[in-house]
């Protein structure tokens, strides 16, 4: 896993984007933010589990489904299965140690 800082890759309003094996952050200071790093590490695990391509596929499809459901982009994004898991557990810094496989389906 590698951490890079790039304002070009990470859009305004977001702290980071994870594209296995990279975690892209919007600014240098975010490297010290344990919660954000934990959030992105949860995405690394999800991407590994789904061999990356299936993660992207499900991420995109789930976003569209939630967009139709909520008619609100931010709300749709926050309710993508992978984001739900990451946001719900980002404050638990030991979460990944005990995480079960495919935890987002549970
Ligand atoms: Zn996320």
Coordinates of C-alpha atoms and ligand atoms in Angstrom, one line a residue:
X1 CA 0.0 0.0 0.0
X2 CA 1.4 3.4 -1.0
X3 CA 0.2 6.8 0.0
X4 CA 0.4 9.7 -2.5
X5 CA -0.8 13.3 -2.4
X6 CA -2.5 14.5 -5.5
X7 CA -5.0 17.3 -5.9
X8 CA -5.6 16.3 -9.5
X9 CA -6.8 12.8 -8.6
X10 CA -8.8 13.7 -5.5
X11 CA -11.7 16.0 -6.2
X12 CA -12.6 19.0 -4.1
X13 CA -14.8 18.1 -1.1
X14 CA -13.1 14.7 -0.7
X15 CA -10.1 13.8 1.5
X16 CA -8.9 10.7 -0.3
X17 CA -9.5 8.1 -3.0
X18 CA -8.2 4.6 -2.9
X19 CA -7.3 2.7 -6.0
X20 CA -5.4 -0.4 -5.0
X21 CA -2.5 -0.4 -4.1
X22 CA -2.6 3.4 -3.8
X23 CA -4.2 5.7 -1.4
X24 CA -4.4 9.2 -2.9
X25 CA -4.9 12.1 -0.4
X26 CA -5.8 15.7 -1.2
X27 CA -3.2 17.2 1.1
X28 CA 0.0 16.3 2.9
X29 CA -1.5 16.9 6.4
X30 CA -4.1 14.1 5.8
X31 CA -1.3 11.6 6.1
X32 CA -1.4 12.1 9.9
X33 CA -5.2 11.7 10.0
X34 CA -5.6 8.2 11.4
X35 CA -9.3 8.1 10.8
X36 CA -9.1 9.0 7.1
X37 CA -6.2 6.6 6.6
X38 CA -8.2 3.9 8.4
X39 CA -11.2 4.7 6.1
X40 CA -9.1 4.3 3.0
X41 CA -7.5 1.1 4.3
X42 CA -10.9 -0.4 4.7
X43 CA -11.4 0.3 0.9
X44 CA -8.0 -1.3 0.2
X45 CA -9.3 -4.5 1.9
X46 CA -12.6 -4.4 0.0
X47 CA -10.8 -3.9 -3.3
X48 CA -8.4 -6.8 -2.6
X49 CA -11.4 -9.0 -1.7
X50 CA -13.2 -8.2 -4.9
X51 CA -10.0 -8.3 -7.1
X52 CA -10.4 -4.5 -7.7
X53 CA -12.5 -4.8 -10.9
X54 CA -15.5 -6.2 -9.2
X55 CA -15.2 -3.5 -6.5
X56 CA -15.3 -0.8 -9.2
X57 CA -18.3 -2.5 -10.9
X58 CA -20.3 -2.9 -7.7
X59 CA -19.3 0.6 -6.5
X60 CA -20.6 2.2 -9.7
X61 CA -23.8 0.1 -9.9
X62 CA -24.6 0.6 -6.2
X63 CA -24.1 4.3 -6.6
X64 CA -26.6 4.5 -9.4
X65 CA -29.1 2.4 -7.5
X66 CA -28.8 4.7 -4.4
X67 CA -29.0 7.8 -6.6
X68 CA -32.3 6.6 -8.0
X69 CA -33.4 5.8 -4.4
X70 CA -32.3 9.0 -2.7
X71 CA -32.2 11.4 -5.6
X72 CA -29.3 13.1 -3.9
X73 CA -25.6 12.6 -4.9
X74 CA -24.0 13.0 -1.4
X75 CA -26.6 10.7 0.2
X76 CA -26.2 8.2 -2.6
X77 CA -22.4 8.2 -2.1
X78 CA -22.7 7.8 1.6
X79 CA -25.0 4.8 1.2
X80 CA -22.9 2.8 -1.2
X81 CA -22.3 -0.6 0.6
X82 CA -18.5 0.0 0.7
X83 CA -18.8 3.6 2.0
X84 CA -21.3 2.5 4.7
X85 CA -18.8 0.0 6.0
X86 CA -15.9 2.4 5.8
X87 CA -17.8 5.3 7.5
X88 CA -19.3 3.1 10.2
X89 CA -15.9 1.7 11.2
X90 CA -13.3 4.3 10.4
X91 CA -13.1 5.4 14.1
X92 CA -12.3 1.9 15.2
X93 CA -8.6 1.8 14.4
X94 CA -8.5 -2.0 15.2
X95 CA -11.4 -2.7 12.9
X96 CA -9.4 -4.3 10.1
X97 CA -7.7 -6.7 12.6
X98 CA -11.0 -8.5 13.3
X99 CA -13.0 -7.7 10.1
X100 CA -14.8 -10.6 8.6
X101 CA -14.6 -11.4 4.9
X102 CA -17.1 -9.5 2.8
X103 CA -18.3 -7.6 5.9
X104 CA -20.4 -5.1 3.8
X105 CA -22.9 -7.8 2.9
X106 CA -23.6 -8.5 6.6
Ligands
LIG1 ZN1 -14.8 6.0 1.2

